[in-house]
Backbone as a ProteinNet text record, in pm:
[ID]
protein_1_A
[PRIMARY]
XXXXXXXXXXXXXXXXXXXXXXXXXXXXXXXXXXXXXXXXXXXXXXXXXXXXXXXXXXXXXXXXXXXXXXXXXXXXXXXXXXXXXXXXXXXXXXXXXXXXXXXXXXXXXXXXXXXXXXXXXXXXXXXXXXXXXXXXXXXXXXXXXXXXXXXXXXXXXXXXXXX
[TERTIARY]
81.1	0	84.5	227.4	228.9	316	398	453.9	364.9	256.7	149.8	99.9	142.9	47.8	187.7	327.3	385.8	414	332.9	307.1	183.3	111.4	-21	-25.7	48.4	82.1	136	260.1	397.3	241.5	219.3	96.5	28.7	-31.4	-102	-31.4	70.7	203.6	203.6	246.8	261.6	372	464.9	589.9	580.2	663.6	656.8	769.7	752.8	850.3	819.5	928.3	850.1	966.3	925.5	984.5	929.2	1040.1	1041.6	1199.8	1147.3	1274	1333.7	1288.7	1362.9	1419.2	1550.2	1660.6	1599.1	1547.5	1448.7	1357.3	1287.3	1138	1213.9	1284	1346.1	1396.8	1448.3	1575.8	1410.6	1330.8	1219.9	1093.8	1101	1028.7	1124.6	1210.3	1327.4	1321.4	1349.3	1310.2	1136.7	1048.7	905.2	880.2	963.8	947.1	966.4	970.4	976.4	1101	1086	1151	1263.7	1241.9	1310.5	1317.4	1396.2	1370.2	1420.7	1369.5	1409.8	1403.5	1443.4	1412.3	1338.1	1293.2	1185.3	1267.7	1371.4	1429.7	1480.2	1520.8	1549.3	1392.1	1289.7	1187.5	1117.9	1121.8	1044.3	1122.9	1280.3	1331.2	1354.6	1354.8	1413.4	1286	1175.9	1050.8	1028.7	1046.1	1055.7	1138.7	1249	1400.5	1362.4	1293.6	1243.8	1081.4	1040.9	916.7	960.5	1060	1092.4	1056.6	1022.2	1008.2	823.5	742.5	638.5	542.8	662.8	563.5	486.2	468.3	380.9	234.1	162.2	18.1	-26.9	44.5	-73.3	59	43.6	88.9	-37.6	18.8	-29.3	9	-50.9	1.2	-16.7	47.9	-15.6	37.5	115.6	181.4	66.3	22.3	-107	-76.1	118.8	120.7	190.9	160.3	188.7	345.2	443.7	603.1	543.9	486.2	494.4	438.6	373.6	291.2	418	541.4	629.3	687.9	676.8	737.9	611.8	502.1	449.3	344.4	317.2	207.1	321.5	452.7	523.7	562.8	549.2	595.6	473.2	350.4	242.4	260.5	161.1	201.9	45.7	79.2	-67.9	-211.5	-301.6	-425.6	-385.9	-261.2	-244.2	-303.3	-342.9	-374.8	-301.3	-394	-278.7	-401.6	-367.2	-469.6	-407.6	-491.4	-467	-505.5	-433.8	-511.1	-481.5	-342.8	-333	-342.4	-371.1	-394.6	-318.1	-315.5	-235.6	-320.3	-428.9	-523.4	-451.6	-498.6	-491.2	-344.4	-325.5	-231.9	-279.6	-281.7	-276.1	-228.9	-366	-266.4	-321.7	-193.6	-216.7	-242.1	-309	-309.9	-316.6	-211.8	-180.8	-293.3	-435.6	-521.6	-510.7	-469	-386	-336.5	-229.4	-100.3	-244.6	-342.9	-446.2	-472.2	-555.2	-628.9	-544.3	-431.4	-367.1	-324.4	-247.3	-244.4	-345.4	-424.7	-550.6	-573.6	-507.8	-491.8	-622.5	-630.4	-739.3	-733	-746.2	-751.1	-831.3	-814.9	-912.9	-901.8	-966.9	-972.2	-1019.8	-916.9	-942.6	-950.7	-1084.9	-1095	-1064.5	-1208.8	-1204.1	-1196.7	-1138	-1214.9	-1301.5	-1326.4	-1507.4	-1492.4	-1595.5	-1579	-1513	-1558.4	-1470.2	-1378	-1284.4	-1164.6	-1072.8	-1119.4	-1069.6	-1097.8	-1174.8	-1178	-1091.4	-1041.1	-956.8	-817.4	-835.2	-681.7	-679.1	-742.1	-775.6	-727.3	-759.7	-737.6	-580.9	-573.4	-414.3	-316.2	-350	-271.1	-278.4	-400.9	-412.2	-330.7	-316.6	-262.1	-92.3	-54.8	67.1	91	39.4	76.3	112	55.6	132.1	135.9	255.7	325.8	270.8	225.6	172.5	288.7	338.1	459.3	475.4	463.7	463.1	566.2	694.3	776.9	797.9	734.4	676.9	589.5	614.4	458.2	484.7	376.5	354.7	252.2	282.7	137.1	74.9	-105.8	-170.9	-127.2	-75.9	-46.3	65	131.9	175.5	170	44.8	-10.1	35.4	25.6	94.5	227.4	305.8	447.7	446.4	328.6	345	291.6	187.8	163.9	309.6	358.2	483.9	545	578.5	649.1	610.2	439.8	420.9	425.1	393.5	428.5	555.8	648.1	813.5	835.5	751.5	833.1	950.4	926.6	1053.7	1054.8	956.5	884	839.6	888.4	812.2	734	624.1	540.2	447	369	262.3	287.2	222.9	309.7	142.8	130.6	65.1	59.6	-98.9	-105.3	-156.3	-89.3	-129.8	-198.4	-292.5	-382.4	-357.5
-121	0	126.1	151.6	276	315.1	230.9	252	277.9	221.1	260.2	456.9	424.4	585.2	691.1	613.3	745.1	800.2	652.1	755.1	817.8	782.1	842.5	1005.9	1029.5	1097.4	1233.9	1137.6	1251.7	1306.9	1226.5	1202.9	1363.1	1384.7	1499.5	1603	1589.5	1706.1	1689.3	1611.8	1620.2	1595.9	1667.1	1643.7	1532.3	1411.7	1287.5	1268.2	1236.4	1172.5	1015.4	935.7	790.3	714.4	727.5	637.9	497.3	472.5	268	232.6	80.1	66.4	4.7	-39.6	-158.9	-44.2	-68.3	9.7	-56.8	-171	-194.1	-136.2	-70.8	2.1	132.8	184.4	319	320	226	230.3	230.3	150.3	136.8	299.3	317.8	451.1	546.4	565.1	677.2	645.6	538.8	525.8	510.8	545	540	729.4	794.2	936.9	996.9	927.6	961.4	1114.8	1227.2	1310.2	1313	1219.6	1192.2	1090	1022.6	859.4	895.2	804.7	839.8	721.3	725.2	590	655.4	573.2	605.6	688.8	628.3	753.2	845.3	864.2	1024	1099.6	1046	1103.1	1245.9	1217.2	1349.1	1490.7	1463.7	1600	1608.3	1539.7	1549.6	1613.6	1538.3	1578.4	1756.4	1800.3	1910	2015	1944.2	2029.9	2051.1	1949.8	1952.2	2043.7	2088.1	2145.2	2276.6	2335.7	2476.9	2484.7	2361.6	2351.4	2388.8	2352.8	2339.2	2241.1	2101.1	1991.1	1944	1847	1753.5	1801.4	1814.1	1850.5	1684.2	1600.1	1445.7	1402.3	1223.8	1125.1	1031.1	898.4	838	697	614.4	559.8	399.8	324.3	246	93.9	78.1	-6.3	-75.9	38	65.5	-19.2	28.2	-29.4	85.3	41.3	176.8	251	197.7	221.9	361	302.9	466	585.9	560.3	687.2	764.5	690	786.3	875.6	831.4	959.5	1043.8	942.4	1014.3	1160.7	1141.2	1213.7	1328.8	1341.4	1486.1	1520.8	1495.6	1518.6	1567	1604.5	1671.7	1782.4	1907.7	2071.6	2070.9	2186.5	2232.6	2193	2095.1	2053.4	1985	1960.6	1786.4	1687.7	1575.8	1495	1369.6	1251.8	1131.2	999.9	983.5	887.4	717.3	702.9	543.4	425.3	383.9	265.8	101.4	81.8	18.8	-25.1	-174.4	-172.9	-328.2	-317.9	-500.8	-531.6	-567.7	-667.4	-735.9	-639.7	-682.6	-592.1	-530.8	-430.1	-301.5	-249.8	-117.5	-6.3	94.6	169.1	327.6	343.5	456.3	589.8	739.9	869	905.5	1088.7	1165.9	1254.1	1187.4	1294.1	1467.1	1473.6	1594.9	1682.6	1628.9	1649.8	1663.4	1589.1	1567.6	1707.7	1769.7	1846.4	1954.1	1994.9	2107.1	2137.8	2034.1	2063.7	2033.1	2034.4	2025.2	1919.2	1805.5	1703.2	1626.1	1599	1524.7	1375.8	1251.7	1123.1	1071.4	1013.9	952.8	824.4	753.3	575.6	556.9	488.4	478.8	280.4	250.3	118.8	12.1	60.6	34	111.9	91.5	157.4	198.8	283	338.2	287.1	191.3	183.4	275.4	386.6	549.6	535.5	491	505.7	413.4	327.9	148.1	192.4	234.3	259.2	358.7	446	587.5	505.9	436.2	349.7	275.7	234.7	123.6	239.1	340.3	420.1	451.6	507.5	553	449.8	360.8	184.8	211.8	225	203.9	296	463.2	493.5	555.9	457.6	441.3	570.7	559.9	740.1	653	578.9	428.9	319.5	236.9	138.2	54.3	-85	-167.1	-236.7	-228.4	-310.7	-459.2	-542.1	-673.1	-723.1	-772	-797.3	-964.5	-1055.9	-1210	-1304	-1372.3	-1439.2	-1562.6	-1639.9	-1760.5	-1826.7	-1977.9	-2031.5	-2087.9	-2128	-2092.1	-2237.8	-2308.7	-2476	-2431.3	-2322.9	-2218	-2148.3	-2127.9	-2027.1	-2002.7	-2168.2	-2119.4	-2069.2	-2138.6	-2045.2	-1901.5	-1851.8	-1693.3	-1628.3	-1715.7	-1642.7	-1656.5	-1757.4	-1800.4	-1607.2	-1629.1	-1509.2	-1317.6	-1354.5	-1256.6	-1202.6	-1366.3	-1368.9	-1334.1	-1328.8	-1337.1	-1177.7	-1128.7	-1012.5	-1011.9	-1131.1	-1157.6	-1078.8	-978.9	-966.2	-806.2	-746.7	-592.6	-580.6	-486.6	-458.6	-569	-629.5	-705.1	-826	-991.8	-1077	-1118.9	-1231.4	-1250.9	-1391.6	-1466.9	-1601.9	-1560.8	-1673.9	-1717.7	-1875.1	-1903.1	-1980.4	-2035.4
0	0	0	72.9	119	-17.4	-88	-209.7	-337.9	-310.2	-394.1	-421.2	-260.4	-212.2	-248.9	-218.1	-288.5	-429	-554.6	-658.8	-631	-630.7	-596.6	-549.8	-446.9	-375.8	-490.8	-528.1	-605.2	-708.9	-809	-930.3	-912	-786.4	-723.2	-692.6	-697.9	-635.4	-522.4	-407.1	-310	-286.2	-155.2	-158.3	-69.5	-75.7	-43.8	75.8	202.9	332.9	334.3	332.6	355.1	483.8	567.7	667.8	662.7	681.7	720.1	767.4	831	909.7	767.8	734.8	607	481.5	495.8	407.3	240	217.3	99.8	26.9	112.7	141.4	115.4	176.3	152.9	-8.8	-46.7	-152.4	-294.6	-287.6	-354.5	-334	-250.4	-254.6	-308.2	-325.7	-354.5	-540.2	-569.9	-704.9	-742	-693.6	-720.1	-709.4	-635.2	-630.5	-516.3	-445.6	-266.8	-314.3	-227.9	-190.4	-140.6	-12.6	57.8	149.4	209.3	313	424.7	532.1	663.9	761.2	801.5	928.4	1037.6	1117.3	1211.6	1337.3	1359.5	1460.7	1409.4	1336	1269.7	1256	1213.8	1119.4	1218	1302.8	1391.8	1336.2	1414.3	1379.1	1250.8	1179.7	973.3	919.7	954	895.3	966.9	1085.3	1156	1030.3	999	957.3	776.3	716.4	599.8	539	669.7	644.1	747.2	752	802	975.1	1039.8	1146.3	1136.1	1045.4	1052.4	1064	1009.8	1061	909	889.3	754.5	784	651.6	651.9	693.2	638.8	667.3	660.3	732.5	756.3	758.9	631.1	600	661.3	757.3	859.1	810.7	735.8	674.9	753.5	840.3	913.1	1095.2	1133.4	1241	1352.2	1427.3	1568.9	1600.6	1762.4	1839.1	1836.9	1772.4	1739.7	1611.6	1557.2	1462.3	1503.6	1570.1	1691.2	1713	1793	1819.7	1729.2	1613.7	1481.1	1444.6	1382.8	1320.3	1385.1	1482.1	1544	1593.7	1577.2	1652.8	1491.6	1411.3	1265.9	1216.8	1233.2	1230.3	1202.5	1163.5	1166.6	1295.6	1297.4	1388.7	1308.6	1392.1	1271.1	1183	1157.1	1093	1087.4	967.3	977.6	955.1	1060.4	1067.3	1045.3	889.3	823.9	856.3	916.5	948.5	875.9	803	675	755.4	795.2	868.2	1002.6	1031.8	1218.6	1225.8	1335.8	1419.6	1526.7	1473.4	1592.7	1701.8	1778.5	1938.1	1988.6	1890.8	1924.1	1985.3	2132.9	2138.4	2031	2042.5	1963.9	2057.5	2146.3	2247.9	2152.2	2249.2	2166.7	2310.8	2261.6	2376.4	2363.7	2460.1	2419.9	2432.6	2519.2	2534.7	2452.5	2347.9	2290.5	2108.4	2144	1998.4	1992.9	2132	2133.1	2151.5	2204.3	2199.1	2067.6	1974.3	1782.6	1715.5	1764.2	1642.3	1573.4	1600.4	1484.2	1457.2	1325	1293.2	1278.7	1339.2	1321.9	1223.2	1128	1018.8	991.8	1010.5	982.4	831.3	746	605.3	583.2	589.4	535.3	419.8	339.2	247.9	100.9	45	-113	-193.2	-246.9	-298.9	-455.9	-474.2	-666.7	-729.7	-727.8	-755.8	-752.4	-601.9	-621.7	-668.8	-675.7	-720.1	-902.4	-942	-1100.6	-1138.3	-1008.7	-1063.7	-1057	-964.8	-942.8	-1073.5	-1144.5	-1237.8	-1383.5	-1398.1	-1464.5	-1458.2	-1374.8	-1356.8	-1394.2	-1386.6	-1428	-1543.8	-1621.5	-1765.3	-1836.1	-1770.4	-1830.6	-1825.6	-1732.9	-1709	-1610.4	-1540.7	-1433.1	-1305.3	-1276.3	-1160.9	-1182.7	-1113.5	-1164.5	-1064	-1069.9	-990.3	-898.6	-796.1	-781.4	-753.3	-853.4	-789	-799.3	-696.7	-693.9	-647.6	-700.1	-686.9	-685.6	-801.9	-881.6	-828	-788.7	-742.9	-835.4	-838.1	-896.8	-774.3	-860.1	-739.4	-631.8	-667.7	-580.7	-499.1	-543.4	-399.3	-309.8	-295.3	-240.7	-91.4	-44.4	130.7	124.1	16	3.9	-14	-97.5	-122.1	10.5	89.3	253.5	314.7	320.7	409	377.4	271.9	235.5	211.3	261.4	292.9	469.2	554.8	700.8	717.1	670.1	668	640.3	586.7	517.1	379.8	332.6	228.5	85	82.9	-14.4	-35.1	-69.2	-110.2	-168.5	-216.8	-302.3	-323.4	-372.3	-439	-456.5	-424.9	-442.2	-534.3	-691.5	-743	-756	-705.9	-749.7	-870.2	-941.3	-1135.7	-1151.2	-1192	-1228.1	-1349.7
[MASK]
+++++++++++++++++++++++++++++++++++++++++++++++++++++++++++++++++++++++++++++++++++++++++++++++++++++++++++++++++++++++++++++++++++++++++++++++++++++++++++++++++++

């Protein structure tokens, strides 16, 4: 998803931050358009130092355990928003109610997809403005191997059973 979202993102003009711990994920967003990469302990003050000490309009939270809270929610501007696509069942996921209501920030829970946007995505494919990333095709009598390897993490971007 979140490599998805940084063409998506660039596509619209948006200037693009992509933290992740995996030096993979970094090296792959940087060639998709990313701006710039960061690891999660740097990202508070970089993201601070890259936006004039004003802080990101949105953070797009697509990972949803409580370890990214610590970057992303101080990397905010005043009234920032921090869109949550991802979650980890049965994972806490703490908020400084406090710290919400003194910056203004807006929390938004993003589920599912609207036909709309699944056909605009469908569009943009067609006409080459984003690149689908699938980086490992399985056939389908593999399939627990392609979970194995999505449980593992072995795997960036999109993994495809073929029939």
């Amino acid at each position: 998803l979140g490599i998805h979202a940084v063409q998506i993102a660039r596509l619209y003009g948006a200037k693009v931050f992509v933290v992740d711990m995996d030096p993979r994920a970094l090296d792959l967003a940087k060639k998709l358009g990313a701006d710039e990469t960061l690891e999660p302990v740097e990202a508070p003050e970089a993201l601070r130092e890259l936006t004039k000490g004003i802080g990101v309009d949105v953070v797009l939270e697509i990972v949803g355990i409580p370890e990214t809270l610590n970057w992303s929610l101080p990397s905010l501007k005043r009234g920032g928003r921090l869109i949550l696509v991802g979650y980890a069942p049965g994972r806490p996921f703490p908020l400084d109610i406090m710290a919400m209501h003194f910056h203004e920030w807006e929390i938004i829970g993003s589920r599912f997809v609207t036909k709309p946007e699944l056909m605009e995505a469908i569009n943009l494919i067609e006409e080459g403005k984003i690149k689908p990333v699938v980086t490992k095709t399985f056939p389908f009598e593999q399939a627990n191997e392609a979970l194995e390897a999505l449980r593992n993490k072995a795997t960036l971007g999109r993994i495809v059973l073929t029939f």
